[in-house]
Tab-separated table of C-alpha atoms in Angstrom:
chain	number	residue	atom	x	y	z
A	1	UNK	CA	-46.919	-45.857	74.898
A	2	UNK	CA	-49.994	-45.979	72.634
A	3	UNK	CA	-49.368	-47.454	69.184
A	4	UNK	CA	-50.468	-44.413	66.702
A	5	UNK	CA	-50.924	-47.143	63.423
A	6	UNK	CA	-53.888	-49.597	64.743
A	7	UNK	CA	-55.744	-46.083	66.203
A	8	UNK	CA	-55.113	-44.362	63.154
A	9	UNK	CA	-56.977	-47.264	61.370
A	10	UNK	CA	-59.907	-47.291	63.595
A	11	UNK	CA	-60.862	-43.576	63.352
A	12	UNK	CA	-60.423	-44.308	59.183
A	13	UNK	CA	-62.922	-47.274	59.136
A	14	UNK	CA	-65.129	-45.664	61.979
A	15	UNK	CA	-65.568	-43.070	59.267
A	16	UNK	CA	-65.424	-45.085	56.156
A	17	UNK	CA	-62.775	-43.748	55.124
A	18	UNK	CA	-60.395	-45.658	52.352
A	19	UNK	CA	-56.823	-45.822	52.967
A	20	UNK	CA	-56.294	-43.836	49.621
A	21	UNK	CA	-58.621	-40.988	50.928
A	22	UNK	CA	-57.122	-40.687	54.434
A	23	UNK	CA	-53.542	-40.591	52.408
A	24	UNK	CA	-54.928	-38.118	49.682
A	25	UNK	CA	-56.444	-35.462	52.530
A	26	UNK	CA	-53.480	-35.867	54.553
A	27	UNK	CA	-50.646	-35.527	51.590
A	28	UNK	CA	-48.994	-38.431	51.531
A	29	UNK	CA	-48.924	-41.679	49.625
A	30	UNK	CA	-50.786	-44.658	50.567
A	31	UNK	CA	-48.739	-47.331	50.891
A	32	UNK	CA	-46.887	-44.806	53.630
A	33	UNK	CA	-50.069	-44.625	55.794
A	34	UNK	CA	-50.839	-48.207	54.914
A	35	UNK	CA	-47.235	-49.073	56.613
A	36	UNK	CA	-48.324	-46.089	59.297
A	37	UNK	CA	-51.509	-48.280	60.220
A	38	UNK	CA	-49.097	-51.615	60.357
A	39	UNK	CA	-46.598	-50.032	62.936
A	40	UNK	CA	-43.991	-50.584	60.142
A	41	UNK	CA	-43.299	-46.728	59.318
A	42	UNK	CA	-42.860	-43.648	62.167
A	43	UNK	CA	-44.595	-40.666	60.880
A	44	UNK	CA	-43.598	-36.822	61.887
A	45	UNK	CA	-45.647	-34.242	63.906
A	46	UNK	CA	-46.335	-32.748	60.916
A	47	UNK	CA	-47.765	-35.752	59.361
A	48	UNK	CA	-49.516	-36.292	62.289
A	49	UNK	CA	-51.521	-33.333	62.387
A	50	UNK	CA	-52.923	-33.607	58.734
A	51	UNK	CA	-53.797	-36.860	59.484
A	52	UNK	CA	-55.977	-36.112	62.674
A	53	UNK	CA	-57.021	-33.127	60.396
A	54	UNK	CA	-58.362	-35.686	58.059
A	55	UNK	CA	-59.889	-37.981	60.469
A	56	UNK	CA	-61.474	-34.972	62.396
A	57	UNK	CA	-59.779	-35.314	65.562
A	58	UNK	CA	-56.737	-34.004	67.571
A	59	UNK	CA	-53.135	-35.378	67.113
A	60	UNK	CA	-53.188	-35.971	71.144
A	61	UNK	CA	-56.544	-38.165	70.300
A	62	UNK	CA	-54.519	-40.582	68.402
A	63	UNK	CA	-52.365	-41.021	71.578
A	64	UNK	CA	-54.797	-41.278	73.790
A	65	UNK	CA	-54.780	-44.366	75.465
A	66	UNK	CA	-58.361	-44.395	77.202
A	67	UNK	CA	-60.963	-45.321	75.221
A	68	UNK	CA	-63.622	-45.133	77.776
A	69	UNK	CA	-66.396	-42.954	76.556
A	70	UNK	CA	-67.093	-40.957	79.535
A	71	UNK	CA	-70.879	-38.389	80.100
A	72	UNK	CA	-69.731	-35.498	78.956
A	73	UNK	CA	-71.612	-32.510	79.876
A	74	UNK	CA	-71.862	-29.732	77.578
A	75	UNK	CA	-74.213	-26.761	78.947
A	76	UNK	CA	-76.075	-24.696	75.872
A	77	UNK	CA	-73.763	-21.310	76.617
A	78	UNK	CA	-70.561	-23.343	76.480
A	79	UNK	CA	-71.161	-24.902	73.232
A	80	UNK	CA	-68.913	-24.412	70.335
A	81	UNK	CA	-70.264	-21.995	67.956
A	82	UNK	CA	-69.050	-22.745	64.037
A	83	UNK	CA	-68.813	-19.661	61.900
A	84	UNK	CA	-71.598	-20.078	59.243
A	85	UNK	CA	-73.610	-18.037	56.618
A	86	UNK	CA	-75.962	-14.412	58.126
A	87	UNK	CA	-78.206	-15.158	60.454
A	88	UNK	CA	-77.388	-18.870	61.246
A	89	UNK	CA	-75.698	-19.991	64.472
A	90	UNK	CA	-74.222	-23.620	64.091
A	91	UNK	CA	-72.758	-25.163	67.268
A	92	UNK	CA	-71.161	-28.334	67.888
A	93	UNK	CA	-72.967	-30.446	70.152
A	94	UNK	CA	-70.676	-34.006	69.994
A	95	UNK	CA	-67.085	-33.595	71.551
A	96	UNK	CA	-64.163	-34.292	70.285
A	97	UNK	CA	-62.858	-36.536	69.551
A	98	UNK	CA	-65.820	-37.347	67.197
A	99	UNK	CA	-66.231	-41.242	67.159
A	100	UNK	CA	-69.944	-42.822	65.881
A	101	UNK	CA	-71.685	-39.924	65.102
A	102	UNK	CA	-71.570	-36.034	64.885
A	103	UNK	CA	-74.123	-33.591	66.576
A	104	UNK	CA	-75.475	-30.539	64.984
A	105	UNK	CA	-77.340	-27.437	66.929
A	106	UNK	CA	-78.225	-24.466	64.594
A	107	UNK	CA	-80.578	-21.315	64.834
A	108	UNK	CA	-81.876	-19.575	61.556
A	109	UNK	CA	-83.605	-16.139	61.558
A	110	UNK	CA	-86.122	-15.150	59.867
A	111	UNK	CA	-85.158	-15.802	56.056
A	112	UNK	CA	-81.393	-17.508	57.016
A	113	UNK	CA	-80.135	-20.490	54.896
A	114	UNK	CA	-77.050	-22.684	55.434
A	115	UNK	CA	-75.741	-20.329	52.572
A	116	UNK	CA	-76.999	-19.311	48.664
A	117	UNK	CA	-75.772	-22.999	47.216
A	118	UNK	CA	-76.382	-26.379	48.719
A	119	UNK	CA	-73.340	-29.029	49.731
A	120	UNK	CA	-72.369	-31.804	49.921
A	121	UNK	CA	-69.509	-33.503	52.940
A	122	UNK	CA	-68.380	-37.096	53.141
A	123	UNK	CA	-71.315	-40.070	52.286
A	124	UNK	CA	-72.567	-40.531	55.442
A	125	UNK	CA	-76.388	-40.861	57.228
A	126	UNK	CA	-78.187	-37.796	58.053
A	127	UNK	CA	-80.878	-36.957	60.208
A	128	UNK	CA	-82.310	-32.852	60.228
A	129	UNK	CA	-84.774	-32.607	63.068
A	130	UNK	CA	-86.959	-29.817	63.696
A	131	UNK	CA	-86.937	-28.645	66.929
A	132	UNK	CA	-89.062	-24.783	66.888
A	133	UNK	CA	-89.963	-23.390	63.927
A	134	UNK	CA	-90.244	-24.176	59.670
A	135	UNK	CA	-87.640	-24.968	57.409
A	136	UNK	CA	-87.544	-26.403	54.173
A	137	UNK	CA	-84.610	-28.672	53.499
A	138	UNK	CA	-83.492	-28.552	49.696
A	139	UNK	CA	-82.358	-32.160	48.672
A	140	UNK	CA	-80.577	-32.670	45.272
A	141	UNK	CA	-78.452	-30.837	42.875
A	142	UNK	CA	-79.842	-26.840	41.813
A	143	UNK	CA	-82.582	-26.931	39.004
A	144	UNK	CA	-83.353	-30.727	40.101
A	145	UNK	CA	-84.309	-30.235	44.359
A	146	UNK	CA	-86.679	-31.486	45.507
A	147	UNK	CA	-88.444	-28.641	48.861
A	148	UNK	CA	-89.011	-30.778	52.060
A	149	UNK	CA	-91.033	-28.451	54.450
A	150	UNK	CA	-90.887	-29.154	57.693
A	151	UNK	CA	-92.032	-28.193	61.053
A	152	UNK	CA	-91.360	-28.481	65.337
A	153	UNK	CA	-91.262	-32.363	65.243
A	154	UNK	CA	-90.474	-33.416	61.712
A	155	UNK	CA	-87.525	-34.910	60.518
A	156	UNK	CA	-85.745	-36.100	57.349
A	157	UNK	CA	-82.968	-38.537	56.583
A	158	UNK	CA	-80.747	-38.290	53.712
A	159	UNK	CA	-77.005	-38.812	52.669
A	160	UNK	CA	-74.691	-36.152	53.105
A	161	UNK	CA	-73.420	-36.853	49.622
A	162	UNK	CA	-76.841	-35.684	48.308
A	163	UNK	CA	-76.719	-31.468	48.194
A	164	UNK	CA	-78.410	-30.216	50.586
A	165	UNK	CA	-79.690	-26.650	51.961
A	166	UNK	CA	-81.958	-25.344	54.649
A	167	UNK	CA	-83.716	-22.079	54.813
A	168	UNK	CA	-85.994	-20.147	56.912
A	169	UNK	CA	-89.065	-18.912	55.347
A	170	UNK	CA	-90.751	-18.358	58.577
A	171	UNK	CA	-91.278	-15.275	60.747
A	172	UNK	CA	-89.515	-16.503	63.516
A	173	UNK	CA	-86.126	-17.979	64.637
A	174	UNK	CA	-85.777	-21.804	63.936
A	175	UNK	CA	-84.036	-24.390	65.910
A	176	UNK	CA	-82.911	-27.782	64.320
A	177	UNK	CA	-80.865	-30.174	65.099
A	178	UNK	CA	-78.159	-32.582	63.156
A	179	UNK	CA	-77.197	-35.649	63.688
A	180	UNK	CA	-74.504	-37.703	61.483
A	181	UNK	CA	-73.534	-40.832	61.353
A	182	UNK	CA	-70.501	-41.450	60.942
A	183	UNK	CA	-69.169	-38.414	61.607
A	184	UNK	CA	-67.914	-36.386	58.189
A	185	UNK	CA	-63.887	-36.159	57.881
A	186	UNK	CA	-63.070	-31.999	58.354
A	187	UNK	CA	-62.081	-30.420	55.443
């Protein structure tokens, strides 16, 4: 049997994570999941699941015993599609369980944002690419962003602690991709 503590502690330091944020997200105190990680406390189902909420991944991920990261196909019509703001279609390109980074597929028609107000997830590394189409990528806080337009080919790297939006101001559908290192805990 796979021991949950020393897993639990790798997918909190793969995201940089501290021990009092895991413990906040998933309701409990820290020197519990701090005896969790050690092997020196059990932890119910229940606890379980809002820690693997926290960390982003499954509660059968922190059992998993192989680690091997296997190819994993994932064909375009069988990615996971996010619900998002009008006219945006976010999918999910990285499978579960999320472990060095987190990959971001999204569509925007004509005149579509990532919503009215930018945000913020996490403090991690973040890389928009432009696949088809114009954007312009929003970096800062409202009143003080700085407009980043961009076209098929450009890119930008910022931290996801920075708010953030991106709109289409184009005439025509635009495709970029995200890609996030390390992945973001789910909220």
């Amino acid at each position: 049997m796979t021991d949950v503590g020393p897993r639990i502690r790798a997918y909190r330091t793969m995201r940089r994570m501290t021990l009092r944020a895991l413990a906040t997200a998933a309701q409990a105190s820290p020197s519990f999941v701090s005896q969790l990680e050690r092997g020196r406390a059990g932890a119910s189902i229940g606890m379980l699941r809002r820690i693997a909420s926290a960390l982003g991944v499954t509660v059968a991920d922190l059992f998993a015993e192989d680690d091997e990261v296997r190819p994993r196909v994932v064909r375009r019509a069988e990615r996971p599609e996010l619900r998002t703001a009008p006219g945006t279609r976010k999918y999910l390109i990285s499978q579960r369980p999320l472990r060095n980074l987190e990959v971001y597929a999204a569509e925007f028609d004509p005149g579509a944002s990532t919503g009215a107000e930018p945000y913020t997830h996490g403090d991690a590394q973040e890389l928009l690419l432009v696949l088809r189409g114009r954007v312009t990528l929003s970096l800062g806080p409202p009143g003080a962003a700085a407009d980043h337009a961009l076209g098929p080919g450009d890119s930008l790297e910022y931290r996801t602690s920075v708010p953030h939006r991106v709109v289409n101001e184009g005439d025509e559908t635009a495709e970029v991709l995200w890609v996030i290192s390390p992945p973001t805990p789910s909220d």
